[in-house]
Amino acid sequence: AMIEYCRVDFPNAATANLDLLFENFALLAYMKQYSAIPKAYVDFVLSKQSIDGGWKMDAISSGNDAHTSILAYWFLLECKENFALLKK
């Protein structure tokens, strides 16, 4: 049941709350549910990274958010260590 709760669809990039989205991604990775994490999630997170290395909470925020950035880094680290296990 928790896995179904955490599974997400890609949001509209213009209105996405990236903090909540990245939290879902990080939880899936933390729970080692790699088969539920498409490799496209990694690409999506990387595509949202700011030029200075952080991540904004959403598309309308003016600056990076520490919590969102930590979640993104955590997710990416988990995926890097287990990339072969991710869903294609």
Short mmCIF file of the C-alpha atoms (twelve columns), coordinates in Angstrom:
data_MODEL
# 
_entry.id   MODEL 
# 
loop_
_atom_site.group_PDB 
_atom_site.id 
_atom_site.type_symbol 
_atom_site.label_atom_id 
_atom_site.label_alt_id 
_atom_site.label_comp_id 
_atom_site.label_asym_id 
_atom_site.label_seq_id 
_atom_site.Cartn_x 
_atom_site.Cartn_y 
_atom_site.Cartn_z 
_atom_site.pdbx_PDB_model_num 
ATOM 1  C CA . ALA A 1  0.000  0.000  0.000   1 
ATOM 2  C CA . MET A 2  2.819  2.436  0.816   1 
ATOM 3  C CA . ILE A 3  4.450  1.794  -2.555  1 
ATOM 4  C CA . GLU A 4  1.240  2.672  -4.384  1 
ATOM 5  C CA . TYR A 5  0.971  5.840  -2.292  1 
ATOM 6  C CA . CYS A 6  4.504  6.897  -3.216  1 
ATOM 7  C CA . ARG A 7  4.239  6.084  -6.901  1 
ATOM 8  C CA . VAL A 8  3.839  9.307  -8.825  1 
ATOM 9  C CA . ASP A 9  3.241  10.516 -12.339 1 
ATOM 10 C CA . PHE A 10 5.239  13.300 -13.893 1 
ATOM 11 C CA . PRO A 11 3.545  16.580 -13.088 1 
ATOM 12 C CA . ASN A 12 3.037  19.625 -15.213 1 
ATOM 13 C CA . ALA A 13 6.480  21.229 -14.892 1 
ATOM 14 C CA . ALA A 14 4.925  24.695 -14.717 1 
ATOM 15 C CA . THR A 15 2.964  23.925 -11.537 1 
ATOM 16 C CA . ALA A 16 4.901  21.079 -9.907  1 
ATOM 17 C CA . ASN A 17 5.733  21.123 -6.220  1 
ATOM 18 C CA . LEU A 18 9.176  19.621 -6.654  1 
ATOM 19 C CA . ASP A 19 9.699  19.296 -2.899  1 
ATOM 20 C CA . LEU A 20 6.812  16.838 -2.546  1 
ATOM 21 C CA . LEU A 21 7.729  15.058 -5.746  1 
ATOM 22 C CA . PHE A 22 11.379 14.611 -4.759  1 
ATOM 23 C CA . GLU A 23 10.277 13.459 -1.315  1 
ATOM 24 C CA . ASN A 24 8.254  10.691 -2.957  1 
ATOM 25 C CA . PHE A 25 11.211 9.765  -5.164  1 
ATOM 26 C CA . ALA A 26 13.606 9.713  -2.193  1 
ATOM 27 C CA . LEU A 27 11.219 7.563  -0.136  1 
ATOM 28 C CA . LEU A 28 10.909 5.009  -2.912  1 
ATOM 29 C CA . ALA A 29 14.691 4.831  -3.148  1 
ATOM 30 C CA . TYR A 30 15.136 4.700  0.641   1 
ATOM 31 C CA . MET A 31 12.655 1.804  0.809   1 
ATOM 32 C CA . LYS A 32 14.732 0.106  -1.893  1 
ATOM 33 C CA . GLN A 33 11.807 -0.047 -4.310  1 
ATOM 34 C CA . TYR A 34 14.067 0.344  -7.329  1 
ATOM 35 C CA . SER A 35 11.753 -1.566 -9.640  1 
ATOM 36 C CA . ALA A 36 9.163  1.185  -9.035  1 
ATOM 37 C CA . ILE A 37 11.589 3.970  -10.017 1 
ATOM 38 C CA . PRO A 38 11.863 4.626  -13.749 1 
ATOM 39 C CA . LYS A 39 15.263 5.854  -14.899 1 
ATOM 40 C CA . ALA A 40 13.342 8.812  -16.323 1 
ATOM 41 C CA . TYR A 41 12.870 10.054 -12.719 1 
ATOM 42 C CA . VAL A 42 16.640 10.523 -12.483 1 
ATOM 43 C CA . ASP A 43 16.650 12.491 -15.741 1 
ATOM 44 C CA . PHE A 44 13.733 14.590 -14.502 1 
ATOM 45 C CA . VAL A 45 15.474 15.478 -11.226 1 
ATOM 46 C CA . LEU A 46 18.694 16.353 -13.043 1 
ATOM 47 C CA . SER A 47 16.781 18.522 -15.538 1 
ATOM 48 C CA . LYS A 48 15.384 20.622 -12.668 1 
ATOM 49 C CA . GLN A 49 18.777 21.367 -11.112 1 
ATOM 50 C CA . SER A 50 19.698 25.052 -11.024 1 
ATOM 51 C CA . ILE A 51 22.945 26.273 -12.508 1 
ATOM 52 C CA . ASP A 52 24.400 26.733 -9.005  1 
ATOM 53 C CA . GLY A 53 23.702 23.084 -8.100  1 
ATOM 54 C CA . GLY A 54 20.536 23.391 -6.000  1 
ATOM 55 C CA . TRP A 55 16.851 22.852 -6.677  1 
ATOM 56 C CA . LYS A 56 13.879 25.190 -6.348  1 
ATOM 57 C CA . MET A 57 10.789 24.112 -4.441  1 
ATOM 58 C CA . ASP A 58 8.615  24.828 -7.474  1 
ATOM 59 C CA . ALA A 59 8.658  26.590 -10.821 1 
ATOM 60 C CA . ILE A 60 7.730  29.987 -9.367  1 
ATOM 61 C CA . SER A 61 10.254 30.136 -6.497  1 
ATOM 62 C CA . SER A 62 12.972 32.713 -6.927  1 
ATOM 63 C CA . GLY A 63 15.751 30.751 -5.247  1 
ATOM 64 C CA . ASN A 64 16.830 27.270 -4.315  1 
ATOM 65 C CA . ASP A 65 15.299 25.490 -1.358  1 
ATOM 66 C CA . ALA A 66 17.550 23.585 1.075   1 
ATOM 67 C CA . HIS A 67 14.992 20.840 1.809   1 
ATOM 68 C CA . THR A 68 14.216 20.248 -1.861  1 
ATOM 69 C CA . SER A 69 17.922 20.186 -2.698  1 
ATOM 70 C CA . ILE A 70 18.707 17.668 0.051   1 
ATOM 71 C CA . LEU A 71 15.889 15.407 -1.153  1 
ATOM 72 C CA . ALA A 72 17.159 15.604 -4.729  1 
ATOM 73 C CA . TYR A 73 20.737 14.798 -3.685  1 
ATOM 74 C CA . TRP A 74 19.547 11.933 -1.488  1 
ATOM 75 C CA . PHE A 75 17.465 10.460 -4.312  1 
ATOM 76 C CA . LEU A 76 20.315 10.798 -6.812  1 
ATOM 77 C CA . LEU A 77 22.794 9.212  -4.424  1 
ATOM 78 C CA . GLU A 78 20.504 6.235  -3.789  1 
ATOM 79 C CA . CYS A 79 19.959 5.817  -7.525  1 
ATOM 80 C CA . LYS A 80 23.647 6.135  -8.381  1 
ATOM 81 C CA . GLU A 81 24.475 3.301  -6.029  1 
ATOM 82 C CA . ASN A 82 21.686 1.119  -7.449  1 
ATOM 83 C CA . PHE A 83 21.277 2.350  -11.029 1 
ATOM 84 C CA . ALA A 84 21.218 -1.141 -12.526 1 
ATOM 85 C CA . LEU A 85 18.143 -1.993 -10.426 1 
ATOM 86 C CA . LEU A 86 16.004 0.895  -11.685 1 
ATOM 87 C CA . LYS A 87 13.091 0.315  -14.031 1 
ATOM 88 C CA . LYS A 88 13.843 1.059  -17.673 1 
# 
